[in-house]
XYZ file of C-alpha atoms in Angstrom:
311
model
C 16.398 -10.986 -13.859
C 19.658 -11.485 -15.384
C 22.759 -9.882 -13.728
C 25.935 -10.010 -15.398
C 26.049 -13.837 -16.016
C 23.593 -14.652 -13.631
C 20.565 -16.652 -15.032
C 17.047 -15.454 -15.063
C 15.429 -15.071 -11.644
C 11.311 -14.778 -11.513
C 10.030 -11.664 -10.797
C 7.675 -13.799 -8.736
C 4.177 -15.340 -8.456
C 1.179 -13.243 -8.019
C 1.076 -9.184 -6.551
C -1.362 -9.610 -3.924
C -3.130 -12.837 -2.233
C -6.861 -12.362 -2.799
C -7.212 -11.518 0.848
C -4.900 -8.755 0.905
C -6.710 -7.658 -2.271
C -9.655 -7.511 -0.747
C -8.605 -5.396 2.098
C -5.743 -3.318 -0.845
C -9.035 -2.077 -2.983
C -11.363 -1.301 0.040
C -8.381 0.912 0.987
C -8.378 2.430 -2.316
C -12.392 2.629 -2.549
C -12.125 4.274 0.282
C -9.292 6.790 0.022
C -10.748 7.587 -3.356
C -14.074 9.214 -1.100
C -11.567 10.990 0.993
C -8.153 11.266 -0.454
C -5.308 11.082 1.951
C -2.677 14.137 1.927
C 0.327 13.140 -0.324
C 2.607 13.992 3.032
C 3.845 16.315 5.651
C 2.965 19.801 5.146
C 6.613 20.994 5.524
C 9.098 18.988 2.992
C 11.627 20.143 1.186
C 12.365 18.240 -2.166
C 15.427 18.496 -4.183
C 16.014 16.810 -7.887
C 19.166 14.671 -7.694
C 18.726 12.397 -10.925
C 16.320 11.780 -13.476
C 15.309 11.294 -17.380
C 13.282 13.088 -19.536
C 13.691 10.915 -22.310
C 14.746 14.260 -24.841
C 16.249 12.077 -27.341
C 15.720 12.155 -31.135
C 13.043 10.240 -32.372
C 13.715 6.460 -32.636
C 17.165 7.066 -30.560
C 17.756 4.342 -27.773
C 17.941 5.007 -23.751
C 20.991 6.132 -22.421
C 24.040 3.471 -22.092
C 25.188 5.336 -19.414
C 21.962 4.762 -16.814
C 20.219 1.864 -18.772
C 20.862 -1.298 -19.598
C 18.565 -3.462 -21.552
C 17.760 -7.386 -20.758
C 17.632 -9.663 -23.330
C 16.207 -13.391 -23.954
C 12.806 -14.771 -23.281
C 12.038 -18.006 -21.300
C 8.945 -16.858 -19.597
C 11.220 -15.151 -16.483
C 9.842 -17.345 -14.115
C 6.423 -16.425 -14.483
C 5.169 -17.871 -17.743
C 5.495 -15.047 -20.293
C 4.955 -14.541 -23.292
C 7.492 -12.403 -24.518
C 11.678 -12.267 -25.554
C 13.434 -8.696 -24.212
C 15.598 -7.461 -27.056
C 17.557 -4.107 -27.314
C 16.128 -2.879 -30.555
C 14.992 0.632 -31.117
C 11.829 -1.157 -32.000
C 10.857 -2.125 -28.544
C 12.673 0.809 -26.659
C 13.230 4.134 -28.166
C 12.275 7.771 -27.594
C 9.251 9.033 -29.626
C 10.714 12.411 -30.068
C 8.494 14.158 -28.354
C 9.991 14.048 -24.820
C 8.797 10.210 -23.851
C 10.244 6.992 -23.657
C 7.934 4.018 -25.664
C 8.276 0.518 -24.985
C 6.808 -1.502 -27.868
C 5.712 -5.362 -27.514
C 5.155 -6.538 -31.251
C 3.129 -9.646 -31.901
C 5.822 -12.354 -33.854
C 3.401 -15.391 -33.289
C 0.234 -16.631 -32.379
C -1.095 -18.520 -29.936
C 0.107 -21.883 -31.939
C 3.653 -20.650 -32.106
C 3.367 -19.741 -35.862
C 5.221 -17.199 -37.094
C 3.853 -13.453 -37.986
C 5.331 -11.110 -39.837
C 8.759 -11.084 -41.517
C 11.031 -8.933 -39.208
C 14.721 -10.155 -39.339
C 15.438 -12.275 -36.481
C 12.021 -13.470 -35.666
C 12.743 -17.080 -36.531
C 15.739 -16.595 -34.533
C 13.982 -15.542 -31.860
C 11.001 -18.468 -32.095
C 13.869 -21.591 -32.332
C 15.027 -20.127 -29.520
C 11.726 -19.564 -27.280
C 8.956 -21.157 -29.186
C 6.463 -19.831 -26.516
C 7.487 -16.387 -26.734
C 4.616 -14.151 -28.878
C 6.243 -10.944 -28.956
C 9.419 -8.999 -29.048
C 9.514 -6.391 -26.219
C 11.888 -4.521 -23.678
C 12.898 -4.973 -20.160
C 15.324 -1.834 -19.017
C 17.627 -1.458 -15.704
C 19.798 0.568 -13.658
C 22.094 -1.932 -12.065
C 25.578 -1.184 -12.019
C 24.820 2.165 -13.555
C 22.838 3.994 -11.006
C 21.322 3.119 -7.739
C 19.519 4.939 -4.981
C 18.730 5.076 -1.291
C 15.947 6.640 0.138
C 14.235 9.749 -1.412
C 11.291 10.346 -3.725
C 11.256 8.611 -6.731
C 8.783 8.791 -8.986
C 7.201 8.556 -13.232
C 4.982 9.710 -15.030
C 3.159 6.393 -17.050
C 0.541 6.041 -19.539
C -0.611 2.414 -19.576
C -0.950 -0.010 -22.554
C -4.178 -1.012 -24.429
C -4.682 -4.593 -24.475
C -5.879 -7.615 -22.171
C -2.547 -9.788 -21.171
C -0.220 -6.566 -20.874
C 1.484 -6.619 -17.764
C 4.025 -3.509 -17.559
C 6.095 -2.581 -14.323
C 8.134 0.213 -13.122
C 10.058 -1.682 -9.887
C 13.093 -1.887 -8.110
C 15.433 -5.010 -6.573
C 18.071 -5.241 -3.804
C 20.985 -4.045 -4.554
C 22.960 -6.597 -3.167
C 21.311 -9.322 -5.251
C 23.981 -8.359 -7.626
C 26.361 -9.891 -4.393
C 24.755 -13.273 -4.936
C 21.939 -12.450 -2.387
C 18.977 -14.283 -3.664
C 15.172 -12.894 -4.323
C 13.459 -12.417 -1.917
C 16.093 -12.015 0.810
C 17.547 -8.957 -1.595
C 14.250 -7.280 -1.461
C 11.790 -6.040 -3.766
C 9.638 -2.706 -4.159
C 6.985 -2.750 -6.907
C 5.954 1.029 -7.615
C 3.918 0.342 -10.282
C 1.814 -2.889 -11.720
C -0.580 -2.937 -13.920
C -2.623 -5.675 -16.143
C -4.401 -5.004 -19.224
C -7.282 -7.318 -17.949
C -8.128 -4.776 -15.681
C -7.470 -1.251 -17.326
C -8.341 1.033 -14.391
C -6.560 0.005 -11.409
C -2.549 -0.050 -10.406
C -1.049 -2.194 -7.881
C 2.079 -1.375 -5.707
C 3.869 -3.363 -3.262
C 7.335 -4.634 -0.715
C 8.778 -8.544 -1.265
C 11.033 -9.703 0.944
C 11.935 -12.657 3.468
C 8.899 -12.521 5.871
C 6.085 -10.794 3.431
C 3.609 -13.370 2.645
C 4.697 -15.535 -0.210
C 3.691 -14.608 -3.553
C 1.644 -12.076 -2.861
C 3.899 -9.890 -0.885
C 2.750 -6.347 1.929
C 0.909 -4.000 -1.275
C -2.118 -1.305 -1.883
C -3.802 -0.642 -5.318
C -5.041 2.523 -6.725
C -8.381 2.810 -8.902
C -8.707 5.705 -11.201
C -12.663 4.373 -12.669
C -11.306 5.538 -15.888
C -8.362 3.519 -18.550
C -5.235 4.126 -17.384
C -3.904 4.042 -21.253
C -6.492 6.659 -21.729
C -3.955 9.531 -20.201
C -0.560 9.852 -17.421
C -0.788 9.155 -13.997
C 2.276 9.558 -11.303
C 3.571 6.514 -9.809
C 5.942 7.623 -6.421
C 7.315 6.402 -3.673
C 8.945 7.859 -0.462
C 11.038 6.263 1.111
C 13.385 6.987 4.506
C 14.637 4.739 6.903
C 12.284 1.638 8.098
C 9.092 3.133 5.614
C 8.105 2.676 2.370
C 4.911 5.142 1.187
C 3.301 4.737 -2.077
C 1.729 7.259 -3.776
C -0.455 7.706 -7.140
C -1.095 11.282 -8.822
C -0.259 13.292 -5.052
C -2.337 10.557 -2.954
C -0.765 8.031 -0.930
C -2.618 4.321 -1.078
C -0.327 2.826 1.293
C 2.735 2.820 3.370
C 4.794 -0.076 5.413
C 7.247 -0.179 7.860
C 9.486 -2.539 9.885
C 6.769 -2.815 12.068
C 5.225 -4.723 9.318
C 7.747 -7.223 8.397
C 9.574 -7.265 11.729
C 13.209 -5.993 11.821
C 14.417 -9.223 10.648
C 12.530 -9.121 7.391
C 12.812 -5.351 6.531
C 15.536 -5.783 4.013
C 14.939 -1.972 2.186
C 17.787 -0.109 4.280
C 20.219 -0.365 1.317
C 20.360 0.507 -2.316
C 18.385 -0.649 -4.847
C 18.564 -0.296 -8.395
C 15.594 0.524 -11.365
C 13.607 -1.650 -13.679
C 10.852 -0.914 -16.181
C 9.756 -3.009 -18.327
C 6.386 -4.419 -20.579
C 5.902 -8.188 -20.177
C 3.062 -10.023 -22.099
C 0.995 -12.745 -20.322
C 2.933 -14.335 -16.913
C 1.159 -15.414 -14.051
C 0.062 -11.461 -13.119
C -1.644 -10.626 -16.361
C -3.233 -14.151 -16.794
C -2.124 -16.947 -19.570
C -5.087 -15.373 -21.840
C -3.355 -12.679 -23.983
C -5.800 -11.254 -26.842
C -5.116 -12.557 -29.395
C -6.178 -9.327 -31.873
C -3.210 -7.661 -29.737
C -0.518 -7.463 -32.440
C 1.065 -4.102 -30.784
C 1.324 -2.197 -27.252
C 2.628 0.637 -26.090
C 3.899 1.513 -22.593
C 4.564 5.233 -22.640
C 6.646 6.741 -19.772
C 7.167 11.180 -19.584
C 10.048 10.701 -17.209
C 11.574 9.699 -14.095
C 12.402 11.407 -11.594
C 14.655 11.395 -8.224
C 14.303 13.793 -5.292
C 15.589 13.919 -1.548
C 13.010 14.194 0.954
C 14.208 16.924 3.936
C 17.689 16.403 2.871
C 17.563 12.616 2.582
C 18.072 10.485 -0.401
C 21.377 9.863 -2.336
C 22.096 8.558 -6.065
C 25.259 6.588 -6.390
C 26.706 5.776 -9.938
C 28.606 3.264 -10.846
């Protein structure tokens, strides 16, 4: 992550420890049988924020909530791709939807494709780096606390595509460092394994790498239509919740009061990475485009609770 001069942090290691996999998917297996009630009965939401992503056709997000990452240098996690803040990796389709593009620029011997202006740029710079994409945040612009917040995603195509819609800390733009800032992963997903999402908390005291998380299976392609990625959040809980079901929720009780660092605001983050240490090294190599395609996003309070602060 960069912030303001900061240099890039890793988003980190690997979602879930095969253990907690294990025990994430039986979850979902089992909540698919006999789907869980998205919440109370009695809850009042209330739209405070979001994006619908009305622009023009090939217009870029809005300045005034995002701003766009750029550089490549595997983030910490051995990708494979360089963030720029071209309409060609970030734009509105004209249609009501914001698509993030990863275009191939090189192979898996670091030669060249294509002629796009700037690619050779690009590969002096970050010789491992096989595609252009985009990497999108909130910070400084918007932030939230508590609430509902939730989008509505259509996966990629493609084995090594690893796209996220997350959230960090926001007082690791203070200097406080990952994981202590905190972490909340809404949405995961790898193209090796088209039909299932993974969400999930970092933070001091969640197990290394792998972090407190649930997944969701859908036994159909995700790319193949939209699914809604939520969470709700309030005071000492974090739920997580795909399409109206929840898959999992975590409290201090969890983490222990010491290690539940979510009681603050945190700011946005989508983005489409290629390869890393999530997705797997293997990235197919007849992938020369993919598309992450997101209808909106959306922020609500929950019974009155949940703020947006700008700036």
């Amino acid at each position: 992550l960069i912030t303001g001069g900061s240099p890039p942090m890793a988003k980190r290691k690997v979602l879930l420890a095969p253990t907690s996999l294990l025990v994430a998917l039986s979850f979902a297996l089992t909540s698919a049988v006999s789907p869980v009630a998205d919440a109370a009965p009695k809850k009042t939401l209330k739209l405070l924020w979001s994006d619908e992503f009305n622009g023009k056709k090939g217009s870029l997000p809005s300045s005034k909530t995002w701003s766009r990452e750029i550089g490549g240098g595997g983030w910490g996690n051995s990708e494979r791709q360089y963030y720029t803040d071209k309409a060609a990796n970030a734009s509105m389709d004209g249609a009501g939807r914001l698509v993030i593009t990863a275009n191939r620029i090189s192979n898996e011997y670091s030669e060249q494709i294509g002629e796009v202006p700037g690619t050779e740029d690009i590969l002096n710079r970050c010789s491992e780096c096989q595609f252009t994409s985009a990497r999108m945040k909130t910070a400084r612009n918007l932030s939230f606390q508590y609430g509902r917040i939730e989008a509505r995603i259509k996966m990629p195509q493609g084995v090594g595509t690893w796209p996220a819609f997350w959230m960090l800390g926001g007082d690791l733009l203070d200097g406080v460092p990952w994981p202590e800032c905190g972490e909340i992963d809404i949405m995961e997903f790898r193209g090796d394994i088209p039909d299932r999402t993974t969400s999930a908390i970092h933070g001091p005291t969640t197990p290394q790498g792998s972090g407190l998380g649930a997944a969701f299976l859908s036994y159909d392609s995700l790319s193949n239509g939209y699914h809604t990625y939520a969470i709700e959040w309030k005071k000492n809980s974090i739920t997580f919740i795909v399409d109206g079901r929840v898959t999992g929720t975590y409290s201090s009780a969890d983490t222990g009061s010491r290690g539940w660092v979510y009681n603050q605001k945190f700011f946005l983050i989508l983005n489409l990475a290629m390869g890393g240490t999530y997705a797997g090294e293997y990235i197919d190599p007849m992938v020369n485009q993919a598309q992450l395609h997101v209808d909106y996003i959306r922020f609500y309070s929950v019974n009155g609770v949940g703020k947006v602060f700008r700036g």
